[in-house]
Tab-separated table of C-alpha atoms in Angstrom:
chain	number	residue	atom	x	y	z
A	1	MET	CA	-35.054	-16.597	22.761
A	2	ALA	CA	-35.820	-19.812	20.861
A	3	PHE	CA	-38.985	-21.498	22.070
A	4	GLN	CA	-40.155	-24.764	20.544
A	5	LYS	CA	-43.522	-26.401	21.101
A	6	LEU	CA	-43.116	-30.114	21.697
A	7	PRO	CA	-45.605	-32.949	21.002
A	8	PRO	CA	-48.663	-32.163	23.149
A	9	VAL	CA	-49.947	-34.190	26.057
A	10	THR	CA	-53.482	-34.542	24.727
A	11	TYR	CA	-56.772	-35.329	26.401
A	12	GLU	CA	-57.008	-38.546	24.388
A	13	SER	CA	-53.522	-39.652	25.438
A	14	LEU	CA	-54.322	-38.976	29.096
A	15	LYS	CA	-57.519	-41.025	28.888
A	16	GLN	CA	-55.583	-43.891	27.348
A	17	ILE	CA	-52.983	-43.790	30.129
A	18	PHE	CA	-55.481	-43.643	32.998
A	19	ASN	CA	-57.402	-46.573	31.537
A	20	SER	CA	-54.372	-48.599	30.417
A	21	ARG	CA	-53.382	-52.039	31.656
A	22	ASN	CA	-50.105	-50.710	33.075
A	23	PHE	CA	-51.775	-47.906	35.013
A	24	LEU	CA	-54.397	-50.244	36.453
A	25	ARG	CA	-51.627	-52.697	37.338
A	26	GLY	CA	-49.827	-49.893	39.160
A	27	ILE	CA	-52.952	-49.076	41.163
A	28	LYS	CA	-53.333	-52.729	42.110
A	29	LYS	CA	-49.698	-53.040	43.240
A	30	ALA	CA	-49.864	-49.800	45.226
A	31	THR	CA	-53.153	-50.783	46.862
A	32	ASN	CA	-51.804	-54.182	47.890
A	33	THR	CA	-48.750	-52.512	49.420
A	34	GLY	CA	-50.902	-50.045	51.324
A	35	LEU	CA	-53.140	-52.768	52.717
A	36	LYS	CA	-50.330	-55.153	53.694
A	37	ARG	CA	-47.706	-52.728	54.976
A	38	HIS	CA	-49.674	-49.585	55.832
A	39	THR	CA	-47.247	-47.417	53.924
A	40	GLU	CA	-47.160	-45.365	50.752
A	41	SER	CA	-46.256	-46.883	47.398
A	42	GLN	CA	-45.700	-45.211	44.051
A	43	PHE	CA	-45.073	-45.474	40.330
A	44	SER	CA	-44.595	-42.964	37.540
A	45	VAL	CA	-45.360	-42.445	33.861
A	46	TRP	CA	-42.859	-40.779	31.533
A	47	ARG	CA	-42.838	-39.660	27.909
A	48	GLY	CA	-40.148	-38.768	25.424
A	49	VAL	CA	-39.481	-35.042	25.228
A	50	PHE	CA	-39.439	-35.194	21.428
A	51	SER	CA	-41.690	-38.215	20.932
A	52	GLU	CA	-44.954	-39.676	22.208
A	53	LYS	CA	-43.434	-42.921	23.487
A	54	ILE	CA	-44.695	-43.755	27.006
A	55	LYS	CA	-42.623	-45.527	29.676
A	56	TYR	CA	-43.675	-46.706	33.131
A	57	PHE	CA	-41.345	-46.883	36.123
A	58	PHE	CA	-42.408	-49.192	38.938
A	59	PRO	CA	-40.312	-49.406	42.112
A	60	ASP	CA	-38.195	-52.513	42.582
A	61	ARG	CA	-39.313	-52.637	46.192
A	62	ALA	CA	-42.058	-51.117	48.332
A	63	THR	CA	-41.106	-47.670	49.512
A	64	CYS	CA	-41.262	-48.563	53.178
A	65	ASP	CA	-38.113	-46.600	54.035
A	66	MET	CA	-39.582	-43.343	52.730
A	67	PRO	CA	-40.973	-40.676	55.067
A	68	PHE	CA	-44.715	-40.186	55.016
A	69	SER	CA	-45.963	-37.739	52.356
A	70	THR	CA	-42.900	-38.379	50.190
A	71	SER	CA	-44.162	-39.615	46.867
A	72	PHE	CA	-41.257	-40.148	44.521
A	73	GLU	CA	-38.313	-42.525	44.346
A	74	LEU	CA	-36.429	-44.062	41.415
A	75	GLU	CA	-33.688	-46.640	41.066
A	76	PRO	CA	-30.259	-45.564	39.690
A	77	LYS	CA	-30.837	-47.472	36.444
A	78	GLN	CA	-34.121	-45.610	35.980
A	79	TYR	CA	-32.393	-42.246	36.364
A	80	GLU	CA	-29.971	-43.322	33.636
A	81	GLN	CA	-32.851	-44.184	31.313
A	82	ILE	CA	-34.448	-40.791	31.907
A	83	ASP	CA	-31.274	-38.986	30.885
A	84	ASN	CA	-30.234	-41.266	28.036
A	85	GLN	CA	-33.690	-41.533	26.475
A	86	LYS	CA	-34.566	-37.858	27.126
A	87	LEU	CA	-37.725	-38.521	29.105
A	88	MET	CA	-39.964	-36.123	30.991
A	89	PRO	CA	-42.460	-36.919	33.767
A	90	ILE	CA	-46.110	-37.028	32.739
A	91	ILE	CA	-47.754	-38.574	35.812
A	92	GLN	CA	-46.426	-39.141	39.324
A	93	TYR	CA	-48.587	-41.416	41.475
A	94	HIS	CA	-48.531	-42.437	45.106
A	95	CYS	CA	-51.073	-44.233	47.257
A	96	HIS	CA	-52.142	-43.264	50.760
A	97	PRO	CA	-52.781	-46.250	53.053
A	98	SER	CA	-56.089	-44.649	54.098
A	99	PRO	CA	-59.488	-43.722	52.583
A	100	TYR	CA	-58.446	-40.087	52.051
A	101	VAL	CA	-56.627	-38.428	49.152
A	102	SER	CA	-55.956	-35.239	51.103
A	103	PRO	CA	-52.456	-34.043	50.106
A	104	SER	CA	-49.977	-33.076	52.778
A	105	GLU	CA	-48.122	-29.811	52.449
A	106	GLN	CA	-45.051	-31.794	51.365
A	107	ASP	CA	-47.070	-33.510	48.629
A	108	LEU	CA	-47.885	-30.133	47.070
A	109	VAL	CA	-44.361	-28.790	47.550
A	110	SER	CA	-42.932	-31.935	45.890
A	111	HIS	CA	-45.030	-31.164	42.811
A	112	PHE	CA	-42.745	-28.207	42.129
A	113	ASP	CA	-39.593	-30.048	43.178
A	114	ILE	CA	-40.198	-32.576	40.393
A	115	ARG	CA	-40.815	-29.838	37.822
A	116	ASN	CA	-37.536	-28.192	38.791
A	117	GLN	CA	-35.579	-31.442	38.959
A	118	TYR	CA	-36.518	-32.508	35.432
A	119	ASN	CA	-36.572	-29.202	33.556
A	120	LEU	CA	-33.321	-29.902	31.674
A	121	VAL	CA	-33.476	-32.129	28.607
A	122	GLY	CA	-31.417	-35.233	29.249
A	123	GLY	CA	-30.305	-33.831	32.586
A	124	ASP	CA	-27.344	-32.144	30.863
A	125	VAL	CA	-26.534	-28.858	32.596
A	126	SER	CA	-24.079	-27.981	29.814
A	127	LEU	CA	-26.893	-27.717	27.252
A	128	PRO	CA	-29.070	-24.581	27.376
A	129	GLN	CA	-32.253	-26.572	26.850
A	130	SER	CA	-34.890	-26.268	29.539
A	131	ILE	CA	-38.435	-27.556	29.368
A	132	GLU	CA	-41.674	-26.166	30.776
A	133	ASN	CA	-43.656	-29.291	31.579
A	134	TYR	CA	-46.919	-29.234	33.542
A	135	HIS	CA	-46.921	-32.838	34.713
A	136	LEU	CA	-49.775	-34.402	36.705
A	137	ASP	CA	-49.610	-35.688	40.261
A	138	CYS	CA	-51.966	-38.378	41.546
A	139	ILE	CA	-52.816	-39.393	45.094
A	140	GLY	CA	-54.694	-42.665	45.499
A	141	ALA	CA	-56.733	-43.798	48.490
A	142	ILE	CA	-58.147	-47.200	49.460
A	143	ARG	CA	-61.863	-47.072	50.198
A	144	GLU	CA	-64.327	-49.673	51.471
A	145	SER	CA	-61.851	-52.525	51.946
A	146	ASP	CA	-60.352	-52.117	48.482
A	147	LYS	CA	-63.706	-52.054	46.662
A	148	PHE	CA	-63.056	-48.519	45.421
A	149	HIS	CA	-59.906	-46.557	44.684
A	150	ASP	CA	-60.281	-42.783	44.885
A	151	LEU	CA	-57.685	-40.939	42.832
A	152	LEU	CA	-56.995	-37.218	43.135
A	153	VAL	CA	-55.426	-35.814	39.954
A	154	LEU	CA	-53.755	-32.424	40.395
A	155	GLN	CA	-51.683	-30.048	38.281
A	156	ASN	CA	-50.213	-26.584	38.664
A	157	ARG	CA	-50.059	-24.367	35.566
A	158	SER	CA	-47.949	-21.503	36.942
A	159	LYS	CA	-45.294	-20.209	34.591
A	160	LYS	CA	-42.762	-20.160	37.432
A	161	SER	CA	-42.172	-23.304	39.446
A	162	ASP	CA	-42.155	-22.085	43.051
A	163	SER	CA	-42.651	-24.544	45.912
A	164	ARG	CA	-44.065	-21.740	48.063
A	165	GLU	CA	-47.158	-21.941	45.897
A	166	GLY	CA	-47.617	-25.493	47.151
A	167	GLU	CA	-47.424	-24.275	50.753
A	168	PHE	CA	-49.968	-21.565	50.004
A	169	ALA	CA	-52.334	-24.029	48.288
A	170	TYR	CA	-52.219	-26.367	51.274
A	171	GLN	CA	-53.198	-23.610	53.687
A	172	GLN	CA	-55.980	-22.447	51.371
A	173	ILE	CA	-57.418	-25.950	51.127
A	174	MET	CA	-57.354	-26.473	54.884
A	175	ASP	CA	-58.975	-23.073	55.502
A	176	ARG	CA	-61.750	-23.737	53.000
A	177	LEU	CA	-62.562	-27.270	54.098
A	178	GLY	CA	-62.285	-26.996	57.868
A	179	ARG	CA	-63.726	-30.166	59.365
A	180	ARG	CA	-64.680	-31.454	55.905
A	181	LYS	CA	-61.065	-32.143	54.865
A	182	ASP	CA	-61.764	-35.888	54.813
A	183	ASP	CA	-64.336	-35.492	52.008
A	184	ASN	CA	-62.430	-36.450	48.841
A	185	THR	CA	-64.933	-34.833	46.477
A	186	LEU	CA	-64.950	-31.496	48.304
A	187	LEU	CA	-61.171	-31.549	48.564
A	188	ALA	CA	-60.760	-31.935	44.787
A	189	LYS	CA	-63.195	-29.059	44.205
A	190	ALA	CA	-61.364	-26.835	46.696
A	191	LEU	CA	-57.989	-27.398	45.031
A	192	ASP	CA	-59.483	-26.960	41.553
A	193	SER	CA	-60.907	-23.579	42.569
A	194	LEU	CA	-57.470	-22.129	43.379
A	195	SER	CA	-55.683	-19.945	40.853
A	196	ASN	CA	-53.240	-21.863	38.591
A	197	TRP	CA	-54.418	-25.259	39.852
A	198	ASN	CA	-56.389	-28.058	38.185
A	199	ALA	CA	-57.819	-30.937	40.212
A	200	HIS	CA	-60.252	-33.781	39.570
A	201	LEU	CA	-61.340	-36.854	41.519
A	202	LEU	CA	-61.444	-40.175	39.676
A	203	ILE	CA	-63.158	-43.169	41.263
A	204	TYR	CA	-62.047	-46.636	40.176
A	205	GLU	CA	-64.215	-49.625	41.098
A	206	LYS	CA	-62.664	-53.025	41.621
A	207	LYS	CA	-64.002	-55.743	39.331
A	208	GLY	CA	-62.438	-59.116	39.989
A	209	ASN	CA	-58.680	-58.624	40.191
A	210	SER	CA	-58.582	-55.291	38.376
A	211	TYR	CA	-60.131	-51.821	38.456
A	212	ASN	CA	-62.544	-50.164	36.041
A	213	ILE	CA	-63.461	-46.557	35.420
A	214	SER	CA	-66.244	-45.037	33.329
A	215	GLU	CA	-65.820	-42.807	30.290
A	216	ASP	CA	-67.766	-40.124	32.137
A	217	GLN	CA	-65.186	-40.126	34.934
A	218	LEU	CA	-62.333	-39.852	32.460
A	219	SER	CA	-63.959	-36.857	30.763
A	220	GLY	CA	-62.782	-34.739	33.703
A	221	LEU	CA	-59.201	-35.101	32.432
A	222	GLU	CA	-59.764	-32.739	29.531
A	223	LYS	CA	-58.567	-29.660	31.435
A	224	PHE	CA	-55.194	-31.294	32.162
A	225	ALA	CA	-54.058	-31.434	28.513
A	226	TYR	CA	-51.080	-29.212	27.715
A	227	THR	CA	-48.207	-28.600	25.328
A	228	PRO	CA	-44.650	-28.685	26.781
A	229	ILE	CA	-42.346	-25.912	25.615
A	230	LEU	CA	-38.604	-26.197	25.073
A	231	ASP	CA	-36.371	-23.178	25.567
A	232	SER	CA	-33.148	-23.670	23.611
A	233	SER	CA	-31.814	-20.150	23.996
A	234	PRO	CA	-28.040	-19.803	23.621
Protein backbone atom coordinates (compact mmCIF):
# COMPACT_ATOMS: atom_id res chain seq x y z
CA MET A 1 0.00 0.00 0.00
CA ALA A 2 1.17 3.54 -0.79
CA PHE A 3 0.56 5.94 2.07
CA GLN A 4 1.49 9.61 1.77
CA LYS A 5 1.56 12.13 4.59
CA LEU A 6 -0.04 15.38 3.51
CA PRO A 7 0.62 18.93 4.80
CA PRO A 8 -0.27 18.85 8.51
CA VAL A 9 -3.09 20.71 10.18
CA THR A 10 -0.92 22.37 12.81
CA TYR A 11 -1.70 23.90 16.17
CA GLU A 12 -0.58 27.29 14.87
CA SER A 13 -2.84 27.05 11.82
CA LEU A 14 -5.81 26.12 14.00
CA LYS A 15 -5.20 29.09 16.30
CA GLN A 16 -5.06 31.39 13.29
CA ILE A 17 -8.36 30.04 11.95
CA PHE A 18 -10.24 30.26 15.25
CA ASN A 19 -9.07 33.84 15.74
CA SER A 20 -9.42 34.94 12.10
CA ARG A 21 -11.72 37.65 10.79
CA ASN A 22 -13.65 35.14 8.67
CA PHE A 23 -14.25 32.76 11.56
CA LEU A 24 -15.40 35.57 13.84
CA ARG A 25 -17.64 36.84 11.05
CA GLY A 26 -19.15 33.36 10.77
CA ILE A 27 -19.88 33.29 14.50
CA LYS A 28 -21.55 36.69 14.26
CA LYS A 29 -23.74 35.65 11.30
CA ALA A 30 -24.71 32.37 12.97
CA THR A 31 -25.51 34.09 16.26
CA ASN A 32 -27.70 36.68 14.56
CA THR A 33 -29.59 33.91 12.76
CA GLY A 34 -30.10 32.00 15.99
CA LEU A 35 -31.41 35.05 17.82
CA LYS A 36 -33.73 36.23 15.04
CA ARG A 37 -35.08 32.93 13.73
CA HIS A 38 -34.51 30.49 16.59
CA THR A 39 -32.91 27.98 14.27
CA GLU A 40 -29.50 26.51 13.59
CA SER A 41 -27.04 28.16 11.21
CA GLN A 42 -23.70 26.92 9.95
CA PHE A 43 -20.51 27.54 8.00
CA SER A 44 -17.45 25.46 7.22
CA VAL A 45 -13.70 25.78 6.74
CA TRP A 46 -11.86 23.78 4.08
CA ARG A 47 -8.24 23.27 3.06
CA GLY A 48 -6.51 21.96 -0.02
CA VAL A 49 -5.59 18.29 0.24
CA PHE A 50 -2.14 19.00 -1.18
CA SER A 51 -1.78 22.62 -0.08
CA GLU A 52 -2.37 24.83 2.95
CA LYS A 53 -4.80 27.19 1.22
CA ILE A 54 -7.89 27.83 3.39
CA LYS A 55 -11.40 28.42 2.02
CA TYR A 56 -14.58 29.34 3.89
CA PHE A 57 -18.07 28.30 2.80
CA PHE A 58 -20.93 30.37 4.18
CA PRO A 59 -24.53 29.42 3.36
CA ASP A 60 -26.36 31.58 0.84
CA ARG A 61 -29.40 31.50 3.09
CA ALA A 62 -30.19 30.63 6.70
CA THR A 63 -30.69 26.92 7.12
CA CYS A 64 -34.26 27.25 8.33
CA ASP A 65 -35.48 24.28 6.28
CA MET A 66 -33.03 21.90 7.96
CA PRO A 67 -34.11 19.50 10.71
CA PHE A 68 -32.85 20.24 14.19
CA SER A 69 -29.42 18.75 14.99
CA THR A 70 -28.47 18.70 11.30
CA SER A 71 -25.35 20.77 10.96
CA PHE A 72 -24.16 20.70 7.38
CA GLU A 73 -25.46 22.01 4.07
CA LEU A 74 -23.68 23.29 0.95
CA GLU A 75 -24.81 24.88 -2.29
CA PRO A 76 -24.27 22.99 -5.60
CA LYS A 77 -21.58 25.45 -6.70
CA GLN A 78 -19.73 24.83 -3.44
CA TYR A 79 -19.75 21.07 -4.02
CA GLU A 80 -18.20 21.72 -7.44
CA GLN A 81 -15.43 23.80 -5.87
CA ILE A 82 -14.67 21.04 -3.38
CA ASP A 83 -14.20 18.50 -6.15
CA ASN A 84 -12.44 20.73 -8.66
CA GLN A 85 -10.06 22.32 -6.16
CA LYS A 86 -9.49 19.07 -4.22
CA LEU A 87 -10.56 20.39 -0.84
CA MET A 88 -11.04 18.58 2.44
CA PRO A 89 -13.08 19.70 5.47
CA ILE A 90 -11.09 21.12 8.37
CA ILE A 91 -13.83 22.63 10.55
CA GLN A 92 -17.60 22.20 10.45
CA TYR A 93 -19.53 24.69 12.59
CA HIS A 94 -23.15 25.07 13.57
CA CYS A 95 -24.84 27.24 16.17
CA HIS A 96 -27.52 26.14 18.61
CA PRO A 97 -30.20 28.79 19.25
CA SER A 98 -29.80 28.19 23.00
CA PRO A 99 -27.17 28.64 25.76
CA TYR A 100 -26.08 24.98 25.55
CA VAL A 101 -23.52 23.29 23.30
CA SER A 102 -24.72 19.80 24.18
CA PRO A 103 -24.52 17.71 20.97
CA SER A 104 -27.47 15.61 19.92
CA GLU A 105 -26.89 12.02 18.95
CA GLN A 106 -27.28 13.05 15.30
CA ASP A 107 -24.60 15.72 15.73
CA LEU A 108 -22.08 13.06 16.76
CA VAL A 109 -23.21 10.60 14.09
CA SER A 110 -22.88 13.34 11.43
CA HIS A 111 -19.24 13.76 12.42
CA PHE A 112 -18.54 10.37 10.86
CA ASP A 113 -20.88 10.92 7.93
CA ILE A 114 -18.77 13.91 6.86
CA ARG A 115 -15.53 11.93 7.19
CA ASN A 116 -16.97 9.20 4.99
CA GLN A 117 -18.51 11.59 2.47
CA TYR A 118 -15.25 13.42 1.81
CA ASN A 119 -12.67 10.63 2.02
CA LEU A 120 -12.06 10.54 -1.75
CA VAL A 121 -9.74 13.13 -3.25
CA GLY A 122 -11.71 15.28 -5.66
CA GLY A 123 -14.76 13.11 -5.13
CA ASP A 124 -13.62 10.85 -7.98
CA VAL A 125 -14.63 7.25 -7.28
CA SER A 126 -12.56 6.07 -10.25
CA LEU A 127 -9.31 7.11 -8.56
CA PRO A 128 -8.00 4.85 -5.76
CA GLN A 129 -7.09 7.81 -3.58
CA SER A 130 -8.72 7.96 -0.18
CA ILE A 131 -7.85 10.32 2.64
CA GLU A 132 -7.86 9.84 6.40
CA ASN A 133 -8.80 13.28 7.69
CA TYR A 134 -9.65 13.97 11.34
CA HIS A 135 -11.63 17.16 10.85
CA LEU A 136 -13.02 19.23 13.73
CA ASP A 137 -16.68 19.84 14.52
CA CYS A 138 -17.85 22.91 16.42
CA ILE A 139 -21.13 23.60 18.19
CA GLY A 140 -21.77 27.19 19.20
CA ALA A 141 -24.22 28.45 21.81
CA ILE A 142 -25.55 31.94 22.58
CA ARG A 143 -25.12 32.89 26.22
CA GLU A 144 -26.22 35.92 28.24
CA SER A 145 -28.10 37.72 25.46
CA ASP A 146 -25.23 37.39 22.99
CA LYS A 147 -22.56 38.68 25.39
CA PHE A 148 -20.72 35.35 25.25
CA HIS A 149 -20.47 32.62 22.64
CA ASP A 150 -19.60 29.18 23.99
CA LEU A 151 -18.00 26.94 21.39
CA LEU A 152 -17.55 23.19 21.81
CA VAL A 153 -14.72 21.86 19.62
CA LEU A 154 -14.77 18.09 19.12
CA GLN A 155 -12.83 15.53 17.10
CA ASN A 156 -12.75 11.76 16.78
CA ARG A 157 -9.38 10.11 16.10
CA SER A 158 -10.55 6.55 15.40
CA LYS A 159 -8.83 4.85 12.50
CA LYS A 160 -12.18 3.56 11.24
CA SER A 161 -15.00 6.01 10.63
CA ASP A 162 -18.03 4.31 12.19
CA SER A 163 -21.14 6.34 13.03
CA ARG A 164 -22.01 3.84 15.77
CA GLU A 165 -19.16 5.34 17.74
CA GLY A 166 -21.07 8.62 17.71
CA GLU A 167 -24.15 6.87 19.11
CA PHE A 168 -22.03 5.26 21.82
CA ALA A 169 -20.37 8.59 22.73
CA TYR A 170 -23.75 10.28 23.09
CA GLN A 171 -25.00 7.65 25.52
CA GLN A 172 -21.76 7.80 27.50
CA ILE A 173 -21.99 11.58 27.83
CA MET A 174 -25.61 11.47 28.97
CA ASP A 175 -24.86 8.71 31.50
CA ARG A 176 -21.90 10.60 32.95
CA LEU A 177 -23.56 14.00 33.19
CA GLY A 178 -27.05 13.08 34.34
CA ARG A 179 -28.81 16.28 35.37
CA ARG A 180 -25.66 18.31 34.69
CA LYS A 181 -25.92 17.96 30.89
CA ASP A 182 -26.61 21.70 30.56
CA ASP A 183 -23.17 22.58 31.99
CA ASN A 184 -21.04 23.34 28.91
CA THR A 185 -17.72 22.99 30.74
CA LEU A 186 -18.57 19.60 32.24
CA LEU A 187 -19.93 18.40 28.91
CA ALA A 188 -16.66 19.20 27.11
CA LYS A 189 -14.69 17.38 29.82
CA ALA A 190 -16.97 14.34 29.60
CA LEU A 191 -16.56 14.04 25.83
CA ASP A 192 -12.80 14.64 26.06
CA SER A 193 -12.48 11.77 28.55
CA LEU A 194 -13.87 9.20 26.10
CA SER A 195 -11.51 6.97 24.14
CA ASN A 196 -10.62 8.33 20.66
CA TRP A 197 -12.29 11.69 21.32
CA ASN A 198 -10.87 15.19 21.81
CA ALA A 199 -13.04 18.03 23.09
CA HIS A 200 -12.45 21.56 24.35
CA LEU A 201 -14.70 24.49 25.25
CA LEU A 202 -13.80 27.91 23.86
CA ILE A 203 -15.51 31.01 25.21
CA TYR A 204 -15.70 34.07 22.96
CA GLU A 205 -16.67 37.42 24.49
CA LYS A 206 -18.45 40.02 22.43
CA LYS A 207 -16.63 43.34 22.14
CA GLY A 208 -18.53 45.89 20.12
CA ASN A 209 -19.70 44.20 16.93
CA SER A 210 -17.22 41.33 17.03
CA TYR A 211 -15.97 38.57 19.33
CA ASN A 212 -12.62 38.16 21.06
CA ILE A 213 -10.88 35.17 22.57
CA SER A 214 -7.75 34.95 24.73
CA GLU A 215 -4.52 33.20 23.83
CA ASP A 216 -4.98 31.03 26.91
CA GLN A 217 -8.32 29.78 25.57
CA LEU A 218 -6.80 28.99 22.19
CA SER A 219 -4.01 26.96 23.81
CA GLY A 220 -6.54 24.16 24.32
CA LEU A 221 -6.50 23.55 20.55
CA GLU A 222 -3.07 21.96 20.62
CA LYS A 223 -4.40 18.41 20.99
CA PHE A 224 -6.47 18.75 17.79
CA ALA A 225 -3.47 19.07 15.45
CA TYR A 226 -3.05 16.16 13.04
CA THR A 227 -1.53 15.04 9.76
CA PRO A 228 -3.93 13.76 7.04
CA ILE A 229 -2.83 10.61 5.25
CA LEU A 230 -3.50 9.76 1.61
CA ASP A 231 -3.85 6.15 0.53
CA SER A 232 -3.11 5.88 -3.19
CA SER A 233 -2.97 2.10 -3.37
CA PRO A 234 -3.64 0.63 -6.82
